[in-house]
Short mmCIF file of C-alpha atoms in Angstrom, two decimals:
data_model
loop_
_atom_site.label_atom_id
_atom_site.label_comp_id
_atom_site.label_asym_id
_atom_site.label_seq_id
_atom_site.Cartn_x
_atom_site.Cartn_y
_atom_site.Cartn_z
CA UNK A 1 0.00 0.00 0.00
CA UNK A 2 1.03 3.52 -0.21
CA UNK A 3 2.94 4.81 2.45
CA UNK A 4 3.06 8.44 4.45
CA UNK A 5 3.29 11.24 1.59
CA UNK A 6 4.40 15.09 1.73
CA UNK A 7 3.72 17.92 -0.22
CA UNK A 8 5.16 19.91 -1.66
CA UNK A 9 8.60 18.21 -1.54
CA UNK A 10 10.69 21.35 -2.07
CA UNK A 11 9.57 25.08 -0.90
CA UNK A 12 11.45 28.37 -1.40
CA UNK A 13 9.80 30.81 0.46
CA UNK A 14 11.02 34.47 1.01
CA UNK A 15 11.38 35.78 4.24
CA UNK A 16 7.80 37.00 5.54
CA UNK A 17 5.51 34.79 3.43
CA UNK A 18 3.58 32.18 5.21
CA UNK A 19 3.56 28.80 3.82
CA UNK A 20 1.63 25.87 4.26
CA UNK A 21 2.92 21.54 4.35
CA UNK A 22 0.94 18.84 3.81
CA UNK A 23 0.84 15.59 5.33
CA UNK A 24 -0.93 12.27 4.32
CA UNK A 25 -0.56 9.87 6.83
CA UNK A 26 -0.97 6.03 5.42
CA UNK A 27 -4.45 4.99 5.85
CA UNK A 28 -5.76 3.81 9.00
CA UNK A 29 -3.16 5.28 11.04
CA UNK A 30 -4.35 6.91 14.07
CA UNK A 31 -1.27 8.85 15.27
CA UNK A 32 0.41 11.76 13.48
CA UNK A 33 3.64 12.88 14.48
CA UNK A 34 5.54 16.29 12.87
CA UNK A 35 9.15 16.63 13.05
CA UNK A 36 11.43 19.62 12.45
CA UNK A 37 14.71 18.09 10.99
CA UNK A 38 17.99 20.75 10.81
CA UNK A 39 20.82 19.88 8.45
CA UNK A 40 23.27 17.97 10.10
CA UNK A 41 20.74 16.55 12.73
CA UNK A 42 18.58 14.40 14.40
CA UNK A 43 14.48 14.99 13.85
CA UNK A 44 13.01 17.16 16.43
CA UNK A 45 9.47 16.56 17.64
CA UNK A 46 7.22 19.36 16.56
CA UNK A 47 3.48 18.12 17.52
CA UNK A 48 1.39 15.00 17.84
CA UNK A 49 -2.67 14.20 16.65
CA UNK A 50 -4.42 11.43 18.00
CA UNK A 51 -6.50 11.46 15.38
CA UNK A 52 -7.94 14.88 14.98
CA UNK A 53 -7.07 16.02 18.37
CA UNK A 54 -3.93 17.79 19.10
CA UNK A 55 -2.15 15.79 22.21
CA UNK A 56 1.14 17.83 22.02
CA UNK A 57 2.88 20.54 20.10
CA UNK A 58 5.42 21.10 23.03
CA UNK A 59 7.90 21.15 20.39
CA UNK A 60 6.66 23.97 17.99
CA UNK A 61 9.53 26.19 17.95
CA UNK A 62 7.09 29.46 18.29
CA UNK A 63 3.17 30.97 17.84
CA UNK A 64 4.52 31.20 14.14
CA UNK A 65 3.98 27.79 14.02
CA UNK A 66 0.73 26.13 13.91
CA UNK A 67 -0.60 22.40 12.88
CA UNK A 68 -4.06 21.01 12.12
CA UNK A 69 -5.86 17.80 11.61
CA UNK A 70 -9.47 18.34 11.38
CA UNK A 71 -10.80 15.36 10.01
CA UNK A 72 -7.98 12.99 11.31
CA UNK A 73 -6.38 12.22 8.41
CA UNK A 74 -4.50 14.80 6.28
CA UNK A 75 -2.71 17.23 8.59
CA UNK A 76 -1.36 20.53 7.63
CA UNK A 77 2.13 22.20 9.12
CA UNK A 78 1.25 26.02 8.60
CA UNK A 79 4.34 28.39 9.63
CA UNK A 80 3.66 32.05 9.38
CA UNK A 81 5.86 35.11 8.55
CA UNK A 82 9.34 32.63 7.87
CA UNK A 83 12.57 33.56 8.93
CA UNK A 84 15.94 32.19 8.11
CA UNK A 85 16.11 29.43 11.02
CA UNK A 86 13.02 28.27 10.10
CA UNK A 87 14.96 26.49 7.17
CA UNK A 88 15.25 22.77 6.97
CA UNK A 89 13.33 19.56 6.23
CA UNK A 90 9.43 18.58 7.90
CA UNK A 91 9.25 15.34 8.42
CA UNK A 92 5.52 13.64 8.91
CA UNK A 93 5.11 10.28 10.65
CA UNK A 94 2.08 7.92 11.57
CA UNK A 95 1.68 4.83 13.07
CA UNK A 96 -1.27 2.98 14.16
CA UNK A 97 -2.80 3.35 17.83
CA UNK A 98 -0.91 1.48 20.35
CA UNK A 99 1.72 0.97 17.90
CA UNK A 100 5.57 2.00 18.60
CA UNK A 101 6.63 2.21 14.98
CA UNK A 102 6.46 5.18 13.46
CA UNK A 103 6.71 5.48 9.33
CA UNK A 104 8.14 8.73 8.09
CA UNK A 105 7.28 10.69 4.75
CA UNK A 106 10.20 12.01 2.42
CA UNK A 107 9.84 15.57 4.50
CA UNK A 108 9.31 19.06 2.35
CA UNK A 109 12.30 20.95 2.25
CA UNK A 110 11.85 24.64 3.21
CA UNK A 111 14.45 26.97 2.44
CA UNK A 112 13.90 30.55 3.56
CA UNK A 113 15.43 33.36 1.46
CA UNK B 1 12.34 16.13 28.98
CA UNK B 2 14.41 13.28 27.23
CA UNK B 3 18.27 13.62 26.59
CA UNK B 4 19.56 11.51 23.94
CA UNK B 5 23.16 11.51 23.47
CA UNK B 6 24.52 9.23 20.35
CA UNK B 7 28.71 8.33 19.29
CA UNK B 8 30.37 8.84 17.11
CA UNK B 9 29.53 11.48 15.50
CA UNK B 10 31.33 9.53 12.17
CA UNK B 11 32.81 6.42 11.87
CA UNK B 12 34.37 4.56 9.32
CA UNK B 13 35.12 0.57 8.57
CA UNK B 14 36.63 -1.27 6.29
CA UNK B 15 34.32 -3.81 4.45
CA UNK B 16 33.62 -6.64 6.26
CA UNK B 17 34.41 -5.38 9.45
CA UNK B 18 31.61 -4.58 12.51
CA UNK B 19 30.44 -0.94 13.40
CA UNK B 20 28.78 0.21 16.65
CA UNK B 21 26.96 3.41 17.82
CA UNK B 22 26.46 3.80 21.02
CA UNK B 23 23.81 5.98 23.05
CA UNK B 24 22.80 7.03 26.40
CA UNK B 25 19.86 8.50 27.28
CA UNK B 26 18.06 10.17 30.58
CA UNK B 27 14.86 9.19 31.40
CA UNK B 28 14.65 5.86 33.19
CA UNK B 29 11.01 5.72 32.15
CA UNK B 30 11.62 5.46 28.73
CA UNK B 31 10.93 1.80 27.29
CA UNK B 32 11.39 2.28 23.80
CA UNK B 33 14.47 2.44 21.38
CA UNK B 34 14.49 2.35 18.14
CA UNK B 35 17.18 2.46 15.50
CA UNK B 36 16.79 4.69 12.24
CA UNK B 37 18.54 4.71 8.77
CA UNK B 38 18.80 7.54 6.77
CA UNK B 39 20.30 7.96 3.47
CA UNK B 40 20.88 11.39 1.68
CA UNK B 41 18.23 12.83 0.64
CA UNK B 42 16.10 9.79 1.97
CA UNK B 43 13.57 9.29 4.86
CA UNK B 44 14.18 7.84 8.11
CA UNK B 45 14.02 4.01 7.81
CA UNK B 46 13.51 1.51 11.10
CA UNK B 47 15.58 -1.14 10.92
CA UNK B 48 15.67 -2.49 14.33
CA UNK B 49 14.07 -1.80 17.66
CA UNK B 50 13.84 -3.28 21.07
CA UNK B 51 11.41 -2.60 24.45
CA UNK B 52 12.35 -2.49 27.49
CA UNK B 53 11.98 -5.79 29.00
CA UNK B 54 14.13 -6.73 26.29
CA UNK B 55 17.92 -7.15 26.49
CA UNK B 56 19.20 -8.15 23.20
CA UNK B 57 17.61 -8.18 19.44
CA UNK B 58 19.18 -9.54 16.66
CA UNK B 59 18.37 -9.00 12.67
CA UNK B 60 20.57 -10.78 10.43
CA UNK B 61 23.92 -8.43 10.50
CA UNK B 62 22.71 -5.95 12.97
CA UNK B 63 21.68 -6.41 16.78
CA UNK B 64 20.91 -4.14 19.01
CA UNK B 65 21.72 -4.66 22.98
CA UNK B 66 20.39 -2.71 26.10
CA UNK B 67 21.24 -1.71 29.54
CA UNK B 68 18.55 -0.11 31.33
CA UNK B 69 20.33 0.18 34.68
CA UNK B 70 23.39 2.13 33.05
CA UNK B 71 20.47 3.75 30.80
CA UNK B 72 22.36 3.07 27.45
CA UNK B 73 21.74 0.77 24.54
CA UNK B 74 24.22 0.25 21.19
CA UNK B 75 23.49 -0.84 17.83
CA UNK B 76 26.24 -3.30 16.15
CA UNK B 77 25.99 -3.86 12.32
CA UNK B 78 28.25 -7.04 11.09
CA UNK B 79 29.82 -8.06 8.27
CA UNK B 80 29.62 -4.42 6.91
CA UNK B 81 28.84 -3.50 3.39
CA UNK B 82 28.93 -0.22 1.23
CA UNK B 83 24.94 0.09 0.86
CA UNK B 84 25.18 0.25 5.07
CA UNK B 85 26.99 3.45 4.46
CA UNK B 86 24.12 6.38 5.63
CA UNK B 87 23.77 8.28 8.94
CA UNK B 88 22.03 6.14 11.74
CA UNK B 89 19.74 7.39 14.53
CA UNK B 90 18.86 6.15 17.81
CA UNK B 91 16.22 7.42 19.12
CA UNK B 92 13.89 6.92 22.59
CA UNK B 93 10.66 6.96 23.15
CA UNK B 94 7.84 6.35 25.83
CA UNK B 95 4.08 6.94 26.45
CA UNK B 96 2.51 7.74 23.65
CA UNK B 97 4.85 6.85 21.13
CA UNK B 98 6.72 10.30 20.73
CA UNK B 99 10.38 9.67 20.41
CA UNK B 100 13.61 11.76 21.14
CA UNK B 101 16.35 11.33 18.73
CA UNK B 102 20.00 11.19 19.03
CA UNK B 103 22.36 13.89 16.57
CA UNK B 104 23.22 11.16 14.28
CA UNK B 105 26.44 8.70 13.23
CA UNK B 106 27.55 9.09 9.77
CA UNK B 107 28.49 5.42 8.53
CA UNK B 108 31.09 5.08 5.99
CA UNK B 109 32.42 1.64 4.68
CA UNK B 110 35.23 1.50 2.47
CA UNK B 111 35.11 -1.15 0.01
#
């Protein structure tokens, strides 16, 4: 079956503009993770949906950031007004309720300019 | 919250040889560790993971061994190849599934 997909894959955005990531998480999978990877290192945790509900976005960086699964499926990464750090890959990630194993997407590259 | 702390930072083997990455981590209430692949460009693959009430996992050439009192675990990859070259990640999770991941070892092996 299809696995977890991203779009867009690549995004140039200039500094300012808001910009908007999509997640599809493979179907059936209750949990939706977000993670913030920098070049060089390790994913960061972003924000978790149990379903549609958001459990915890401990990890969004700032109130520039913002995340949404209304119908429990598709999730959105939204970051407002980018700046530079904001730069690096998204990385998506479901599993399955109870389920330890998480399957990532091929992240959406954001550079800010 | 969770530390995860992960060496080397890069390693290199001859072909053939065995690799290991080691990692610590803080939380003793953490029971699960998993062990990523990632190739350039690529997205984080599992390729082995163990719970807590386990001490030792093994996969064909890698294996992955943990110590829950000294609150570390390794990952050791055998009989090394070139297509294992890529940067591994451990990583440590709990509750709900949300995992903490080490900075990365970048694998090379030298044919």
């Amino acid at each position: 079956g299809a696995g977890v997909s991203q779009s867009p894959r690549y995004k140039v955005a200039k500094r300012g503009q808001d910009v908007a990531l999509r997640c599809d998480p493979i179907s059936g999978h209750v949990s939706l993770f977000w993670y913030q990877q920098a070049l060089g290192q390790g994913p960061e945790f972003l924000t978790y949906f149990q379903n549609e509900a958001q459990l915890d976005k401990s990890g969004l960086p700032s109130d520039r950031f913002f995340a949404e699964r209304p119908e429990g499926s598709v999730s959105t990464l939204k970051i407002q007004r980018t700046q530079q750090e904001d730069s690096a890959v998204y990385l998506c990630a479901s599993s399955f309720a109870g389920s330890y194993e998480q399957y990532f997407g091929p992240g959406t590259r954001l550079t800010v300019t | 919250g969770e530390n995860v702390e992960q060496h080397p930072s890069t390693l290199s083997v001859q072909e053939g040889d065995s690799a290991v990455i080691k990692c610590t981590y803080s939380d003793s209430a953490s029971n699960y560790f998993p062990w990523y692949k990632q190739e350039l460009g690529k997205r984080p693959q599992l390729i082995i993971d163990i719970r807590s009430n386990v001490g030792e996992k093994k996969d064909q050439r890698i294996a992955v061994t943990l110590n829950k009192t000294a609150k570390h675990f390794s990952l050791h990859i055998t009989e090394t190849q070139p297509e294992d070259s890529a940067v591994y990640f451990c990583a440590v999770g709990g509750g709900y599934q949300k995992v903490t991941f080490g900075i990365g070892t970048k694998l090379q092996v030298i044919p």
